[in-house]
PDB file of C-alpha atoms in Angstrom:
ATOM      1  CA  UNK A 423       0.202  -0.066   0.375  1.00 98.00           C
ATOM      2  CA  UNK A 424       1.723   3.192  -1.220  1.00 98.00           C
ATOM      3  CA  UNK A 425       0.101   7.134  -0.174  1.00 98.00           C
ATOM      4  CA  UNK A 426       1.436   9.344  -2.678  1.00 98.00           C
ATOM      5  CA  UNK A 427       0.812  12.975  -2.280  1.00 97.00           C
ATOM      6  CA  UNK A 428       0.928  14.971  -5.433  1.00 95.00           C
ATOM      7  CA  UNK A 429       2.662  18.658  -5.924  1.00 91.00           C
ATOM      8  CA  UNK A 430       4.746  20.567  -6.770  1.00 88.00           C
ATOM      9  CA  UNK A 431       7.915  20.843  -5.897  1.00 90.00           C
ATOM     10  CA  UNK A 432       7.587  17.120  -5.605  1.00 94.00           C
ATOM     11  CA  UNK A 433       5.398  16.012  -8.258  1.00 95.00           C
ATOM     12  CA  UNK A 434       4.855  12.939  -5.957  1.00 97.00           C
ATOM     13  CA  UNK A 435       5.911  12.429  -3.026  1.00 97.00           C
ATOM     14  CA  UNK A 436       5.382   8.238  -1.719  1.00 98.00           C
ATOM     15  CA  UNK A 437       5.434   6.548   1.462  1.00 98.00           C
ATOM     16  CA  UNK A 438       4.841   2.356   1.376  1.00 98.00           C
ATOM     17  CA  UNK A 439       3.714   0.361   4.067  1.00 94.00           C
ATOM     18  CA  UNK A 440       7.861  -0.793   4.679  1.00 95.00           C
ATOM     19  CA  UNK A 441       8.576   2.697   6.208  1.00 96.00           C
ATOM     20  CA  UNK A 442      10.223   3.271   2.212  1.00 97.00           C
ATOM     21  CA  UNK A 443      10.115   7.159   1.118  1.00 97.00           C
ATOM     22  CA  UNK A 444      10.456   8.149  -2.587  1.00 97.00           C
ATOM     23  CA  UNK A 445      10.262  11.905  -3.504  1.00 96.00           C
ATOM     24  CA  UNK A 446       9.875  12.727  -7.194  1.00 96.00           C
ATOM     25  CA  UNK A 447      11.091  16.284  -7.150  1.00 94.00           C
ATOM     26  CA  UNK A 448       9.035  18.545  -9.593  1.00 92.00           C
ATOM     27  CA  UNK A 449      11.747  21.423  -9.665  1.00 92.00           C
ATOM     28  CA  UNK A 450      12.984  21.263 -13.527  1.00 90.00           C
ATOM     29  CA  UNK A 451       9.143  20.789 -14.621  1.00 90.00           C
ATOM     30  CA  UNK A 452       8.718  24.238 -13.111  1.00 89.00           C
ATOM     31  CA  UNK A 453      11.970  25.810 -14.809  1.00 91.00           C
ATOM     32  CA  UNK A 454      10.249  24.553 -17.996  1.00 90.00           C
ATOM     33  CA  UNK A 455       6.605  25.813 -17.468  1.00 88.00           C
ATOM     34  CA  UNK A 456       8.227  29.069 -16.339  1.00 88.00           C
ATOM     35  CA  UNK A 457      10.309  29.727 -19.284  1.00 90.00           C
ATOM     36  CA  UNK A 458       6.921  28.797 -21.431  1.00 89.00           C
ATOM     37  CA  UNK A 459       5.041  31.392 -18.733  1.00 88.00           C
ATOM     38  CA  UNK A 460       7.393  33.718 -19.678  1.00 90.00           C
ATOM     39  CA  UNK A 461       7.271  33.131 -23.424  1.00 90.00           C
ATOM     40  CA  UNK A 462       3.818  33.781 -23.474  1.00 87.00           C
ATOM     41  CA  UNK A 463       3.724  36.793 -21.455  1.00 88.00           C
ATOM     42  CA  UNK A 464       6.276  38.137 -24.309  1.00 88.00           C
ATOM     43  CA  UNK A 465       3.916  37.350 -27.104  1.00 88.00           C
ATOM     44  CA  UNK A 466       0.665  38.677 -25.793  1.00 87.00           C
ATOM     45  CA  UNK A 467       2.225  41.949 -25.407  1.00 88.00           C
ATOM     46  CA  UNK A 468       2.602  41.638 -28.918  1.00 85.00           C
ATOM     47  CA  UNK A 469      -1.023  41.160 -29.871  1.00 82.00           C
ATOM     48  CA  UNK A 470       0.025  40.294 -33.997  1.00 88.00           C
ATOM     49  CA  UNK A 471      -1.590  37.793 -35.532  1.00 87.00           C
ATOM     50  CA  UNK A 472       1.795  35.682 -35.979  1.00 89.00           C
ATOM     51  CA  UNK A 473       1.918  36.175 -32.297  1.00 86.00           C
ATOM     52  CA  UNK A 474      -1.226  34.804 -31.949  1.00 86.00           C
ATOM     53  CA  UNK A 475      -0.477  31.700 -34.058  1.00 89.00           C
ATOM     54  CA  UNK A 476       2.569  31.122 -31.892  1.00 88.00           C
ATOM     55  CA  UNK A 477       0.870  31.773 -29.063  1.00 88.00           C
ATOM     56  CA  UNK A 478      -1.517  28.600 -29.931  1.00 88.00           C
ATOM     57  CA  UNK A 479       1.476  26.071 -30.587  1.00 90.00           C
ATOM     58  CA  UNK A 480       3.042  27.166 -27.737  1.00 88.00           C
ATOM     59  CA  UNK A 481       0.091  26.001 -26.124  1.00 85.00           C
ATOM     60  CA  UNK A 482      -0.494  22.951 -27.216  1.00 91.00           C
ATOM     61  CA  UNK A 483       3.317  21.957 -27.225  1.00 90.00           C
ATOM     62  CA  UNK A 484       2.869  22.752 -22.956  1.00 90.00           C
ATOM     63  CA  UNK A 485      -0.007  20.914 -23.139  1.00 90.00           C
ATOM     64  CA  UNK A 486       2.034  17.397 -24.785  1.00 93.00           C
ATOM     65  CA  UNK A 487       4.857  18.388 -22.265  1.00 92.00           C
ATOM     66  CA  UNK A 488       2.775  17.991 -18.891  1.00 92.00           C
ATOM     67  CA  UNK A 489       1.274  14.642 -20.808  1.00 94.00           C
ATOM     68  CA  UNK A 490       4.509  13.205 -21.218  1.00 96.00           C
ATOM     69  CA  UNK A 491       5.901  14.122 -17.695  1.00 95.00           C
ATOM     70  CA  UNK A 492       2.775  12.699 -15.452  1.00 96.00           C
ATOM     71  CA  UNK A 493       2.875   9.749 -18.020  1.00 97.00           C
ATOM     72  CA  UNK A 494       6.374   8.834 -17.462  1.00 97.00           C
ATOM     73  CA  UNK A 495       6.084   9.507 -13.691  1.00 97.00           C
ATOM     74  CA  UNK A 496       3.296   6.906 -13.617  1.00 98.00           C
ATOM     75  CA  UNK A 497       4.361   4.461 -15.558  1.00 98.00           C
ATOM     76  CA  UNK A 498       7.874   4.778 -13.482  1.00 97.00           C
ATOM     77  CA  UNK A 499       5.638   4.558 -10.030  1.00 98.00           C
ATOM     78  CA  UNK A 500       4.022   1.476 -11.501  1.00 98.00           C
ATOM     79  CA  UNK A 501       7.177  -0.048 -12.320  1.00 97.00           C
ATOM     80  CA  UNK A 502       9.037   0.656  -9.073  1.00 97.00           C
ATOM     81  CA  UNK A 503       6.358  -0.459  -6.877  1.00 98.00           C
ATOM     82  CA  UNK A 504       5.163  -3.593  -9.068  1.00 97.00           C
ATOM     83  CA  UNK A 505       2.092  -5.751  -8.700  1.00 97.00           C
ATOM     84  CA  UNK A 506      -0.737  -6.150  -6.188  1.00 97.00           C
ATOM     85  CA  UNK A 507      -0.101  -2.614  -5.028  1.00 98.00           C
ATOM     86  CA  UNK A 508      -2.501   0.090  -3.609  1.00 98.00           C
ATOM     87  CA  UNK A 509      -2.277   3.685  -4.467  1.00 98.00           C
ATOM     88  CA  UNK A 510      -3.455   6.296  -2.032  1.00 98.00           C
ATOM     89  CA  UNK A 511      -4.470   9.395  -3.648  1.00 97.00           C
ATOM     90  CA  UNK A 512      -6.245  12.094  -1.786  1.00 96.00           C
ATOM     91  CA  UNK A 513      -9.689  12.803  -3.146  1.00 93.00           C
ATOM     92  CA  UNK A 514      -9.198  16.328  -5.028  1.00 87.00           C
ATOM     93  CA  UNK A 515     -12.830  16.496  -6.088  1.00 83.00           C
ATOM     94  CA  UNK A 516     -13.678  20.122  -5.575  1.00 70.00           C
ATOM     95  CA  UNK A 517     -10.940  20.445  -3.760  1.00 64.00           C
ATOM     96  CA  UNK A 518      -9.960  25.084  -4.017  1.00 57.00           C
ATOM     97  CA  UNK A 519      -6.484  25.348  -4.188  1.00 51.00           C
ATOM     98  CA  UNK A 520      -6.249  29.141  -2.000  1.00 45.00           C
ATOM     99  CA  UNK A 521      -3.678  30.579  -4.567  1.00 44.00           C
ATOM    100  CA  UNK A 522      -4.438  33.820  -3.432  1.00 43.00           C
ATOM    101  CA  UNK A 523      -2.166  32.551  -0.523  1.00 49.00           C
ATOM    102  CA  UNK A 524       0.335  31.814  -2.750  1.00 51.00           C
ATOM    103  CA  UNK A 525       3.350  33.932  -4.507  1.00 57.00           C
ATOM    104  CA  UNK A 526       1.698  36.097  -7.392  1.00 58.00           C
ATOM    105  CA  UNK A 527       4.534  34.677  -9.584  1.00 57.00           C
ATOM    106  CA  UNK A 528       2.872  31.211  -8.852  1.00 57.00           C
ATOM    107  CA  UNK A 529      -0.247  30.649  -9.035  1.00 56.00           C
ATOM    108  CA  UNK A 530      -0.202  29.610 -12.672  1.00 58.00           C
ATOM    109  CA  UNK A 531       1.097  26.722 -11.631  1.00 58.00           C
ATOM    110  CA  UNK A 532      -0.646  25.889  -8.910  1.00 55.00           C
ATOM    111  CA  UNK A 533      -3.862  26.274 -10.885  1.00 56.00           C
ATOM    112  CA  UNK A 534      -2.553  24.559 -14.095  1.00 54.00           C
ATOM    113  CA  UNK A 535      -0.777  21.545 -13.521  1.00 67.00           C
ATOM    114  CA  UNK A 536      -2.957  18.578 -13.798  1.00 84.00           C
ATOM    115  CA  UNK A 537      -3.319  16.295 -10.803  1.00 90.00           C
ATOM    116  CA  UNK A 538      -6.688  14.685 -12.517  1.00 90.00           C
ATOM    117  CA  UNK A 539      -4.387  13.660 -15.435  1.00 93.00           C
ATOM    118  CA  UNK A 540      -1.764  11.904 -13.139  1.00 96.00           C
ATOM    119  CA  UNK A 541      -4.475  10.136 -11.499  1.00 95.00           C
ATOM    120  CA  UNK A 542      -6.331   8.863 -14.736  1.00 96.00           C
ATOM    121  CA  UNK A 543      -2.815   8.194 -16.163  1.00 97.00           C
ATOM    122  CA  UNK A 544      -2.012   6.065 -12.391  1.00 98.00           C
ATOM    123  CA  UNK A 545      -5.069   4.275 -12.685  1.00 98.00           C
ATOM    124  CA  UNK A 546      -4.717   3.110 -16.234  1.00 98.00           C
ATOM    125  CA  UNK A 547      -1.234   2.229 -15.588  1.00 98.00           C
ATOM    126  CA  UNK A 548      -1.833  -0.059 -12.127  1.00 98.00           C
ATOM    127  CA  UNK A 549      -4.865  -1.995 -14.195  1.00 97.00           C
ATOM    128  CA  UNK A 550      -2.641  -3.375 -16.843  1.00 97.00           C
ATOM    129  CA  UNK A 551      -0.045  -4.027 -13.710  1.00 96.00           C
ATOM    130  CA  UNK A 552      -2.721  -5.793 -11.507  1.00 97.00           C
ATOM    131  CA  UNK A 553      -3.052  -2.878  -8.946  1.00 98.00           C
ATOM    132  CA  UNK A 554      -5.107  -0.485  -8.372  1.00 97.00           C
ATOM    133  CA  UNK A 555      -5.460   3.238  -7.416  1.00 98.00           C
ATOM    134  CA  UNK A 556      -7.705   4.368  -4.400  1.00 97.00           C
ATOM    135  CA  UNK A 557      -9.292   7.509  -3.415  1.00 96.00           C
ATOM    136  CA  UNK A 558      -9.737   9.062   0.355  1.00 96.00           C
ATOM    137  CA  UNK A 559     -10.369  11.926   2.495  1.00 96.00           C
ATOM    138  CA  UNK A 560      -7.656  14.981   1.826  1.00 95.00           C
ATOM    139  CA  UNK A 561      -8.446  16.654   5.157  1.00 95.00           C
ATOM    140  CA  UNK A 562      -6.151  17.091   7.856  1.00 96.00           C
ATOM    141  CA  UNK A 563      -2.954  14.428   6.301  1.00 97.00           C
ATOM    142  CA  UNK A 564      -1.187  17.441   5.883  1.00 95.00           C
ATOM    143  CA  UNK A 565      -1.719  18.649   9.556  1.00 96.00           C
ATOM    144  CA  UNK A 566      -1.886  15.099  11.638  1.00 97.00           C
ATOM    145  CA  UNK A 567       1.278  13.477  12.952  1.00 97.00           C
ATOM    146  CA  UNK A 568       1.403   9.922  11.995  1.00 96.00           C
ATOM    147  CA  UNK A 569       3.372   9.045  15.747  1.00 96.00           C
ATOM    148  CA  UNK A 570       0.685  10.399  18.020  1.00 96.00           C
ATOM    149  CA  UNK A 571      -2.595  11.728  16.203  1.00 96.00           C
ATOM    150  CA  UNK A 572      -1.759  14.947  17.129  1.00 96.00           C
ATOM    151  CA  UNK A 573      -4.004  17.406  14.756  1.00 97.00           C
ATOM    152  CA  UNK A 574      -2.481  20.695  14.452  1.00 96.00           C
ATOM    153  CA  UNK A 575      -2.398  23.582  11.592  1.00 95.00           C
ATOM    154  CA  UNK A 576       0.555  25.329  13.334  1.00 96.00           C
ATOM    155  CA  UNK A 577       3.129  22.564  13.258  1.00 97.00           C
ATOM    156  CA  UNK A 578       3.516  22.470   9.797  1.00 96.00           C
ATOM    157  CA  UNK A 579       6.268  25.244   8.396  1.00 95.00           C
ATOM    158  CA  UNK A 580       5.470  25.851   5.229  1.00 91.00           C
ATOM    159  CA  UNK A 581       8.356  27.540   4.137  1.00 91.00           C
ATOM    160  CA  UNK A 582      10.568  25.446   5.732  1.00 93.00           C
ATOM    161  CA  UNK A 583       8.330  22.271   4.456  1.00 93.00           C
ATOM    162  CA  UNK A 584       8.960  21.314   7.788  1.00 96.00           C
ATOM    163  CA  UNK A 585       6.597  19.297  10.391  1.00 97.00           C
ATOM    164  CA  UNK A 586       7.734  19.203  13.770  1.00 97.00           C
ATOM    165  CA  UNK A 587       4.975  18.253  16.500  1.00 98.00           C
ATOM    166  CA  UNK A 588       4.592  19.621  19.478  1.00 97.00           C
ATOM    167  CA  UNK A 589       3.015  16.994  21.375  1.00 96.00           C
ATOM    168  CA  UNK A 590       5.413  14.581  20.907  1.00 97.00           C
ATOM    169  CA  UNK A 591       8.558  15.611  18.887  1.00 97.00           C
ATOM    170  CA  UNK A 592       8.277  14.269  15.572  1.00 97.00           C
ATOM    171  CA  UNK A 593       9.681  15.763  12.712  1.00 97.00           C
ATOM    172  CA  UNK A 594       9.340  15.331   8.806  1.00 96.00           C
ATOM    173  CA  UNK A 595       9.147  16.853   5.663  1.00 96.00           C
ATOM    174  CA  UNK A 596       5.763  17.913   5.020  1.00 96.00           C
ATOM    175  CA  UNK A 597       5.128  16.429   2.031  1.00 96.00           C
ATOM    176  CA  UNK A 598       6.972  12.701   3.081  1.00 97.00           C
ATOM    177  CA  UNK A 599       4.216  13.641   6.276  1.00 97.00           C
ATOM    178  CA  UNK A 600       1.389  13.782   3.964  1.00 97.00           C
ATOM    179  CA  UNK A 601       1.883  10.350   1.990  1.00 98.00           C
ATOM    180  CA  UNK A 602       2.705   8.886   5.471  1.00 98.00           C
ATOM    181  CA  UNK A 603      -1.157   9.911   6.401  1.00 98.00           C
ATOM    182  CA  UNK A 604      -2.146   9.102   2.909  1.00 98.00           C
ATOM    183  CA  UNK A 605      -0.900   5.457   3.349  1.00 98.00           C
ATOM    184  CA  UNK A 606      -2.344   5.211   6.557  1.00 98.00           C
ATOM    185  CA  UNK A 607      -6.040   5.835   5.475  1.00 98.00           C
ATOM    186  CA  UNK A 608      -5.111   3.358   2.410  1.00 97.00           C
ATOM    187  CA  UNK A 609      -4.814   1.053   4.796  1.00 97.00           C
ATOM    188  CA  UNK A 610      -7.627   1.518   6.514  1.00 97.00           C
ATOM    189  CA  UNK A 611      -9.529   1.460   3.219  1.00 96.00           C
ATOM    190  CA  UNK A 612      -7.702  -2.107   2.302  1.00 96.00           C
ATOM    191  CA  UNK A 613      -9.231  -3.276   6.149  1.00 96.00           C
ATOM    192  CA  UNK A 614     -12.663  -2.521   5.110  1.00 95.00           C
ATOM    193  CA  UNK A 615     -13.107   1.030   6.434  1.00 94.00           C
ATOM    194  CA  UNK A 616     -15.588   2.659   4.165  1.00 88.00           C
ATOM    195  CA  UNK A 617     -14.321   6.043   3.485  1.00 89.00           C
ATOM    196  CA  UNK A 618     -11.384   6.454   5.670  1.00 93.00           C
ATOM    197  CA  UNK A 619     -11.219  10.038   7.115  1.00 94.00           C
ATOM    198  CA  UNK A 620      -9.019  11.701  10.054  1.00 96.00           C
ATOM    199  CA  UNK A 621     -11.263  13.537  13.039  1.00 93.00           C
ATOM    200  CA  UNK A 622      -9.665  16.472  14.928  1.00 84.00           C
ATOM    201  CA  UNK A 623     -11.316  16.033  18.293  1.00 73.00           C
ATOM    202  CA  UNK A 624     -11.557  19.615  19.889  1.00 62.00           C
ATOM    203  CA  UNK A 625     -10.424  18.272  23.049  1.00 48.00           C
ATOM    204  CA  UNK A 626      -7.055  17.415  21.750  1.00 44.00           C
ATOM    205  CA  UNK A 627      -6.532  21.569  21.813  1.00 45.00           C
TER     206      UNK A 627
END
C-alpha cells in the first residue's frame, strides 16, 4: 500500500507500508513551465497575428509536455512498486487551491498542473499491472502527526517544508508526512473501512 501526495515541489511524494519514501522532484518541470509562461507573456504583449499563432502552438506544446511528464512518472511508479499494489491518493474533487495565498508568480503553476490527469494515467497503468488506485479524504493529511495522531495546523512550517509535532516532537518533511498519512488511510481502506478519514477532536487542543 503506497500513499502518494501530489504537488509542485515534489510531483509525487510516496510512502509505502515498509516505511520507504520516494520523492519525485518537480523542480525541472517548474523551470520549464516558467520558460513557457515568460514566452507566452512576451507574445501576448505583441498582440500580432503571428504572435497569436505562436501562442496557440506554445499552448499545444506545453500540454504535450505535461502529458509526457505525467505519463513517464506514473509508468515509473507502477514499475517501481510492482503488481498487487494499492496506490492511495487524496480525493481532490471540489478541492480549491488557495491561490490567493500563493506568491503571484506561482499562481499559474498552482491552478494549471493536471493532477487529475496524473490520477487517470496512474489508474490505467496500475490496472494493467494488477494494481489499483483508491481515493481517500484529504482532510488533515498535512496537519496530522503520524506518530501520535496530533492534528494541529500550526505544526506545519510551509516556508521550511517541515512538520514538527508540538506533542511528541516528531519531525518530518511536510510532503513526506502527508504521504505517510495518505498511506495510513489507504491501509484503513484495505482493511474494510469505508471512506476512511481523519477527525480532529476539540478536546485535543
